[in-house]
XYZ file of C-alpha atoms in Angstrom:
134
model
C -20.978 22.979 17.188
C -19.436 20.736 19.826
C -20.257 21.038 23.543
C -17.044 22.649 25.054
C -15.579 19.893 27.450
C -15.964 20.020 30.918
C -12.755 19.697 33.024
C -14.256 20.570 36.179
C -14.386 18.108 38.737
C -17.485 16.010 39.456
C -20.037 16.301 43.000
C -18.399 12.681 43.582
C -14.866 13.411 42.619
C -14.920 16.763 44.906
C -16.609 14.979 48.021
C -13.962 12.433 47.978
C -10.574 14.169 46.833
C -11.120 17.938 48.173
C -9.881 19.601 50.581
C -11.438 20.025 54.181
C -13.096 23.175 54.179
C -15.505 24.059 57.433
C -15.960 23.059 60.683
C -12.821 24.953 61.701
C -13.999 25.300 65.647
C -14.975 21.614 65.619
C -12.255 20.636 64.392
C -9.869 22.427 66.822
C -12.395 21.247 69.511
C -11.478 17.672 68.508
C -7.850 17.839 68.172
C -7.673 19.608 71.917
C -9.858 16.609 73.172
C -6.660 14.086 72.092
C -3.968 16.059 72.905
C -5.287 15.644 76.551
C -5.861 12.383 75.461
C -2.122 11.849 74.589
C -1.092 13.752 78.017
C -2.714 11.287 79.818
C -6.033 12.217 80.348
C -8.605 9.959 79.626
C -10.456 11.435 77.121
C -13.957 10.107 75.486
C -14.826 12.006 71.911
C -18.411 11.787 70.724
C -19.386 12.718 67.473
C -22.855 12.981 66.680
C -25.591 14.438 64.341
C -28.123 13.979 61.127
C -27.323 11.670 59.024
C -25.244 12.913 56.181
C -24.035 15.744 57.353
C -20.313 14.652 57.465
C -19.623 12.581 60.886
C -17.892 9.707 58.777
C -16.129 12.637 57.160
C -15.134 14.752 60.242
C -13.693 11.653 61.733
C -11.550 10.614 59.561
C -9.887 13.849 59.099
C -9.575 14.225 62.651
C -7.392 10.785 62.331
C -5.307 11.185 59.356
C -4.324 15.367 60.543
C -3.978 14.443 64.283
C -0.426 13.040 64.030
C -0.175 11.271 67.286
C 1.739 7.984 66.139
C 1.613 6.656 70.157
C -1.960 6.946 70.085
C -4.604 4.240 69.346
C -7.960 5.853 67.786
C -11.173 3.402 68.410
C -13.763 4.042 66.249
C -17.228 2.640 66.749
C -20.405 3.569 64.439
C -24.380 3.965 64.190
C -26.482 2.990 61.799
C -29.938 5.010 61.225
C -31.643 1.525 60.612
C -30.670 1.041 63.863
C -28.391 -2.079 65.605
C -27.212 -3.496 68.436
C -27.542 -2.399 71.879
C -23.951 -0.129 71.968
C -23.243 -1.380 68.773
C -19.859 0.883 68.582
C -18.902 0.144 71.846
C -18.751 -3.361 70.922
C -16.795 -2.374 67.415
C -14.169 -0.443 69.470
C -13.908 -3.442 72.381
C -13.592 -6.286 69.599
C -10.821 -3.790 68.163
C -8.889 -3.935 71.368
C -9.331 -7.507 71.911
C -7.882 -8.435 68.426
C -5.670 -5.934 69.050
C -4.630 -7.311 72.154
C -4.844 -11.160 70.160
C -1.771 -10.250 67.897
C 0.302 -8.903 69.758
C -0.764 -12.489 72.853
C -1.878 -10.315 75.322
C -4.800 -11.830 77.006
C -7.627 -10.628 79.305
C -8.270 -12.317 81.989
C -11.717 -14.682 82.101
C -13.402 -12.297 84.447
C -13.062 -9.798 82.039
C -14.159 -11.569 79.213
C -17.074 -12.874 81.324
C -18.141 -9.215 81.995
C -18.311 -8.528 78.343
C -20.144 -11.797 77.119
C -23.694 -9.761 77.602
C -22.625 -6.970 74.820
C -20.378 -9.490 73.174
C -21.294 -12.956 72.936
C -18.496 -13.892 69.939
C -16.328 -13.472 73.263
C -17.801 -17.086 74.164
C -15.381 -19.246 72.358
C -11.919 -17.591 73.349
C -13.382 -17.579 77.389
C -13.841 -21.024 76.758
C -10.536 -21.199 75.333
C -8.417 -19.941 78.179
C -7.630 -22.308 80.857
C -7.447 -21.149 84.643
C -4.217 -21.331 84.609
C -3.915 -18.303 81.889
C -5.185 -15.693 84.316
């Protein structure tokens, strides 16, 4: 007799297509932290834990249900095998800056000399400004 087939879903699919279930408080938590954000507020959100218990996860369906088209959302992340000194800070300040790049906004060389110790790619576009830029 054949083995009936199996229909259901697999660990994979379901982990990557379901639905958010859990974390309901946290959640709500989250989504209060940038609507202050949005009503100008300066607003930091931290999101921390074990690995694999659903940070990556969390955070991106904070993003895609927050609905807050004026808003930019840096993201910066850790690795468990460690990394750089502020390794996401430096993520979410290269983000800005290329950010920044495309649209031929500049900061000024004072800035970019303040970030050269936790950035040192900055180097060649200090180097590339002229006084006169500032």
């Amino acid at each position: 007799m054949d083995k009936p087939k199996d229909d259901s879903p697999s660990q994979l699919d379901r982990i990557l297509y379901d639905h958010w279930v859990g974390r309901v408080r946290e959640m709500e938590e989250a989504h209060a932290v940038l609507q202050r954000a949005v009503s100008d507020q300066g607003q930091v959100l931290l999101i921390s834990g074990e690995p694999g218990v659903g940070k990556t996860r969390f955070v991106r369906e904070l993003i895609s249900t927050a609905n807050l088209p004026q808003a930019d959302v840096l993201t910066g992340e850790c690795y468990v095998e460690g990394g750089p000194p502020y390794a996401p800070l430096v993520q979410m300040i290269r983000d800005i800056y290329e950010a920044a790049s495309h649209t031929g906004a500049n900061l000024p060389n004072e800035t970019l000399r303040d970030l050269l110790p936790i950035i040192p790619s900055l180097r060649s576009r200090l180097m590339d400004n002229s006084p006169d830029q500032n």
